[in-house]
Amino acid sequence: MTQPAGTQRRSDTITKGVQRTPNRAMLRAVGFEDADFAKPIVGVANGYSNLTPCNMGLNDLATRAMQELQMVGTMPQVFGTITVSDGISMGTEGMKLSLISREVIADAIETVCRAQCMDGVLALGGCDKNMPGAMIAFARLNIPAIFVYGGTIKPGHYKGRDLTIVSAFEAVGEYSAHRIDEAELQEVERRACPGAGACGGMYTANTMSSVIEAMGLSLPYSSTMAAEDAEKAESTAASAAALARAIEHQILPRQMLTRKSFENALAVVMALGGSTNAVLHLLAIAHAAEVPLVLDDVEAIRRRVPVLCDLKPSGKYVATDLHRAGGVPQVMRMLLDHGVLHGDAMTVTGQTVAEVLADVPSEPPKGQEVIHAWSQPMYPQGHLAILRGNLATEGAVAKITGVKSPRITGPARVFDSEEECLDAILAGRIRKGDVLVIRYEGPRGGPGMREMLAPTSAIIGAGLGDAVGLITDGRFSGGTYGLVVGHVAPEAAVGGTIALVRENDQITIDATTLSLHLDVPEDEISQRRKAWQPPARKYRHGVMAKYAACVSSSSKGAVTDA
């Protein structure tokens, strides 16, 4: 496999042709000496920021990576990439920029590596969109690449239970429902996030770090390490050395980003009980890698892969518990032994998946309850399902395991923004049996497809988690659970049926038949469609306007270069 058109090894550029002297002069200014011009130049895409605990430890890891890259004979050049904090922006207008940041990150890494003709790239990230953003860039560039995850946060503790960021959101709902007092709310808030690292459950960040490990573009065990533990720095150094070998042997990302590896990634997501966002991001990465992947592929894998891990948000344990129990390699070995993982898929080390897992035990360790035996899974089939019906002709995504009532038919409570819905929940205006509809929050309509952790956590906190349904053309946080359906497509902003729902219309969500239906006669829906008018654009300039103009449907990954 060759490098993409327009890309060449930087070491060739700086030693040949008329550009030799000025190029070398510029590089001497940043520390190159005569012998260095023959070495591969490696970009270190550093997502460091102190605006979120997810990324505040990355600078130290970048320094360690650069030290190791120099020791193994390459010339590292560091550059910054952005991040935004999903947890901080959740429930605000700023959350519209979260998914947009995935594209900015991908574009930034691609831009720098192409502009400087890098020989390879090591990307460091922590918060949710860092991972898929880097993977999209890797697929576009197709130069030797490896990802280093900044690591997960350790759990907070209060009254004998582990806390995560989701605990704080749920506590707000409990307080609003008068189930806890203000003192307890404050204690949960103070203790939920005790230090550096990404949100601790099997939420989006840990799901996507696990996906990258499953696809062979990060090192074994690296996806579940704690940010503050010494092994994270050691794994970073090992990752730098592995990248140097990949450059030497020209092991390229698209050799890992194959149909088999995408199926492996989906299988691991199902076994872990991972985030609904994995579906959106894997579709986008597949698009960048030019690998056919559609929503029906997600459903096919769900039917043959059980949920093996008891992890938050719907389970008991956090990512550090999974790490102690054997991490992603333990889960992958079990999937491999039972025929639902492609062992011949390649990894960045040059080994196949089967070779990487050769020394991993076939059964999870005894004395722990995080990873269940194959014969005693949490659930016999995967948790991420694709629902269809007249409300989602292109499809929608839902977590369907662990809900007490897999089917609900109830009156629609219609909200044209997340804020309107949250206000109604906190004011006690939602009743058992209601089906909440949050629309005009899709990729184009938001724009940016906000996550709905604030309203879904408020529902849980109010004690309505098993009593109401919720559908949206927006997304959910990896911390969301309950009978909730997201990624509804076509979205409201382009005239999808979700835009035609009226207050008190009957809606049926059925997780057993995988259907999502507006129980209104088709001729009435047709009349409403004729009368519907698209809303005025919310943003006319800047990044949000550009995003809204070019973003695709969520059913295609919400990509911006289709």
XYZ file of C-alpha atoms in Angstrom, residues 61-377:
317
model
C 3.364 12.233 28.039
C 4.320 14.272 24.966
C 7.698 15.022 26.544
C 8.227 11.328 27.286
C 7.244 10.377 23.746
C 9.658 12.881 22.221
C 12.509 11.693 24.421
C 11.929 8.112 23.317
C 11.512 9.085 19.652
C 14.892 10.803 19.763
C 16.495 7.797 21.463
C 15.272 5.440 18.732
C 16.637 7.578 15.910
C 13.834 9.859 14.776
C 13.357 13.618 14.903
C 10.108 14.469 16.723
C 8.361 17.773 16.118
C 5.501 18.631 18.437
C 2.408 20.598 17.497
C -0.821 21.351 19.304
C -4.315 20.121 18.602
C -7.464 21.435 20.241
C -9.847 19.863 22.678
C -13.118 20.939 24.227
C -14.476 19.474 27.437
C -17.738 17.648 26.861
C -18.361 17.369 30.586
C -17.966 21.100 31.180
C -19.955 22.187 28.112
C -22.728 19.604 28.670
C -26.164 21.179 28.804
C -24.942 24.492 27.374
C -24.758 26.089 23.943
C -21.070 25.163 23.969
C -21.912 21.471 23.640
C -22.760 22.148 19.997
C -19.022 22.466 19.386
C -18.159 19.015 20.743
C -18.785 16.971 17.605
C -17.516 19.854 15.494
C -14.227 19.563 17.392
C -13.801 16.019 16.053
C -13.543 17.486 12.554
C -11.262 20.326 13.669
C -8.904 17.848 15.335
C -8.834 15.595 12.276
C -8.271 18.550 9.962
C -5.537 19.982 12.178
C -3.516 16.759 12.352
C -3.932 16.161 8.627
C -2.998 19.756 7.816
C 0.243 19.803 9.789
C 1.411 16.349 8.750
C 0.740 17.015 5.069
C 2.224 20.522 5.179
C 5.441 19.291 6.810
C 5.497 15.952 4.919
C 5.872 14.028 8.177
C 7.225 10.486 8.043
C 4.943 9.408 10.875
C 2.648 10.741 13.577
C 2.050 9.990 17.247
C -1.183 11.525 18.541
C -1.962 12.043 22.221
C -5.528 12.624 23.343
C -7.837 12.346 26.308
C -11.326 13.803 25.883
C -14.040 12.155 23.782
C -13.408 13.625 20.325
C -9.612 13.394 20.480
C -9.707 9.697 19.651
C -11.962 9.624 16.573
C -10.458 12.901 15.372
C -6.981 11.354 15.396
C -8.208 8.147 13.750
C -9.878 10.076 10.935
C -6.598 11.925 10.355
C -4.622 8.665 10.414
C -6.934 7.194 7.774
C -6.662 10.239 5.527
C -2.882 10.568 5.819
C -1.978 6.877 5.737
C 1.512 7.456 7.103
C 2.810 5.310 10.002
C 0.810 6.335 13.059
C 0.044 5.374 16.640
C -2.347 6.740 19.241
C -1.514 7.329 22.901
C -4.481 7.689 25.229
C -3.950 10.055 28.139
C -5.681 7.598 30.441
C -8.815 7.307 32.516
C -9.595 9.155 35.718
C -9.728 7.237 38.978
C -13.145 7.066 40.618
C -14.244 9.419 43.333
C -15.761 7.975 46.502
C -18.690 8.952 48.675
C -20.663 6.900 51.196
C -19.129 3.641 50.050
C -19.818 4.050 46.333
C -17.667 4.950 43.342
C -18.419 8.282 41.712
C -17.941 9.498 38.150
C -18.914 12.703 36.362
C -22.319 11.145 35.627
C -22.913 10.910 39.393
C -22.814 14.710 39.526
C -25.344 15.089 36.705
C -27.679 12.549 38.306
C -27.335 14.282 41.666
C -28.750 17.455 40.103
C -31.852 15.493 39.104
C -32.110 13.943 42.553
C -31.846 17.357 44.174
C -34.504 18.830 41.873
C -36.793 15.919 42.732
C -36.140 16.521 46.474
C -34.541 13.097 46.859
C -31.298 14.526 48.276
C -30.484 17.809 50.001
C -28.094 20.524 48.872
C -25.345 19.333 51.204
C -25.266 15.897 49.570
C -25.363 17.457 46.095
C -22.287 19.498 47.002
C -20.458 16.477 48.403
C -21.026 14.498 45.205
C -19.843 17.428 43.094
C -16.678 17.845 45.194
C -15.725 14.169 45.018
C -16.814 13.053 41.533
C -13.601 13.980 39.679
C -10.569 13.514 41.953
C -7.769 14.166 39.457
C -6.461 13.839 35.917
C -7.946 11.559 33.307
C -10.993 11.028 31.129
C -14.425 10.184 32.540
C -14.103 6.900 34.395
C -16.948 4.641 33.245
C -17.283 2.950 29.875
C -18.325 6.305 28.483
C -17.278 7.689 25.116
C -13.599 8.379 25.846
C -12.882 4.938 27.296
C -15.036 3.308 24.632
C -13.082 4.962 21.833
C -9.696 4.295 23.436
C -10.749 0.641 23.596
C -11.809 0.785 19.947
C -8.376 2.067 18.906
C -6.684 -0.723 20.842
C -9.024 -3.276 19.271
C -8.181 -1.943 15.805
C -4.449 -2.266 16.443
C -3.499 1.423 16.372
C -2.515 1.624 20.040
C -0.606 -0.799 22.236
C -2.232 -3.633 24.233
C -3.587 -2.635 27.666
C -3.027 1.082 26.979
C -6.709 1.973 26.654
C -7.674 1.315 30.283
C -4.647 2.626 32.172
C -5.190 5.371 34.744
C -3.827 8.763 33.724
C -1.974 9.211 37.003
C -0.272 5.795 37.135
C 3.386 5.366 36.182
C 2.601 2.643 33.647
C 0.938 5.250 31.426
C 4.244 7.029 30.850
C 6.002 3.702 30.239
C 3.338 2.727 27.707
C 3.833 6.089 25.987
C 7.545 5.400 25.576
C 6.801 1.928 24.238
C 4.321 3.467 21.794
C 6.998 5.844 20.490
C 9.380 2.937 19.931
C 6.635 0.976 18.169
C 5.991 3.916 15.849
C 9.672 4.095 14.941
C 9.541 0.423 13.952
C 6.358 1.032 11.958
C 8.129 3.803 10.046
C 11.091 1.530 9.369
C 8.856 -1.238 8.042
C 6.247 1.096 6.504
C 3.321 -0.324 8.477
C 0.499 2.023 7.483
C -2.860 2.776 9.137
C -4.955 1.471 6.266
C -3.340 -1.925 6.778
C -5.091 -1.886 10.159
C -8.227 0.000 9.135
C -9.833 -2.842 7.216
C -13.317 -4.299 7.196
C -12.129 -6.997 9.617
C -10.778 -4.477 12.110
C -14.005 -2.458 12.055
C -15.917 -5.638 12.825
C -13.451 -6.347 15.639
C -13.994 -2.844 17.015
C -17.771 -3.229 17.006
C -17.493 -6.619 18.696
C -15.361 -5.116 21.475
C -17.800 -2.211 21.913
C -20.662 -4.681 22.334
C -18.742 -6.853 24.801
C -17.742 -3.831 26.886
C -21.197 -2.241 26.898
C -19.705 0.867 25.272
C -21.100 4.219 24.211
C -23.663 4.818 21.472
C -21.215 7.396 20.130
C -18.973 4.564 18.963
C -21.432 3.915 16.145
C -21.220 7.499 14.884
C -17.433 7.631 15.149
C -16.767 4.254 13.560
C -18.927 5.230 10.580
C -16.854 8.411 10.235
C -13.508 6.617 10.544
C -14.627 4.027 8.000
C -15.574 6.832 5.615
C -12.091 8.328 5.965
C -10.489 4.917 5.396
C -12.787 4.177 2.428
C -14.067 1.012 4.090
C -17.761 0.175 3.537
C -19.594 0.257 6.893
C -23.308 0.891 7.455
C -25.748 0.793 10.351
C -26.949 -2.694 9.412
C -23.422 -3.976 10.110
C -23.779 -2.776 13.688
C -26.977 -4.756 14.106
C -25.453 -7.904 12.583
C -22.599 -7.863 15.104
C -24.915 -7.059 18.012
C -26.818 -10.285 17.393
C -23.746 -12.498 17.794
C -21.748 -10.754 20.533
C -22.821 -10.802 24.201
C -22.230 -8.052 26.753
C -19.471 -9.479 28.944
C -18.547 -6.530 31.173
C -20.376 -4.973 34.120
C -19.337 -1.369 33.587
C -20.871 2.022 34.244
C -23.117 3.724 33.243
C -25.612 0.862 33.550
C -23.256 -1.444 35.471
C -21.190 -1.287 38.656
C -17.547 -0.859 37.707
C -15.206 1.685 36.101
C -12.372 1.439 33.586
C -9.642 1.027 36.205
C -11.508 -2.052 37.478
C -11.566 -3.425 33.934
C -7.816 -2.819 33.671
C -7.125 -4.832 36.832
C -9.307 -7.655 35.506
C -7.300 -7.999 32.304
C -8.336 -5.019 30.218
C -9.322 -5.039 26.578
C -6.918 -7.925 25.690
C -8.797 -10.232 28.067
C -12.102 -9.348 26.435
C -10.623 -9.718 22.951
C -9.168 -13.146 23.764
C -12.608 -14.363 24.815
C -14.146 -13.010 21.620
C -11.390 -14.613 19.563
C -11.835 -18.009 21.214
C -15.562 -17.931 20.468
C -15.242 -17.037 16.818
C -16.458 -13.426 16.832
C -13.080 -11.705 16.361
C -10.810 -11.731 13.315
C -7.469 -12.982 14.584
C -5.690 -12.264 11.312
C -6.282 -8.515 11.499
C -3.004 -6.589 11.657
C -1.729 -4.290 14.428
C 0.765 -1.423 14.467
C 3.421 -3.708 15.958
C 3.367 -5.848 12.821
C 1.767 -8.716 14.717
C -1.693 -10.045 14.050
C -4.413 -9.769 16.669
C -4.085 -13.488 17.379
C -0.343 -13.137 17.925
C -0.839 -10.201 20.303
C -3.380 -12.213 22.318
C -1.435 -15.495 22.326
C -0.401 -15.283 25.983
C -3.683 -13.854 27.295
C -5.720 -16.399 29.309
C -8.830 -17.802 27.659
C -10.941 -17.176 30.757
C -11.195 -14.050 32.899
C -9.490 -14.219 36.303
C -11.403 -15.628 39.231
C -12.331 -13.442 42.167
C -13.487 -10.495 40.069
C -16.918 -9.600 38.687
C -16.033 -7.014 36.052
C -15.555 -9.408 33.116
C -18.073 -12.228 33.045
C -17.416 -15.696 31.662
C -18.720 -16.339 28.158
C -21.205 -18.826 29.594
C -22.591 -16.229 32.021
C -22.709 -12.914 30.154
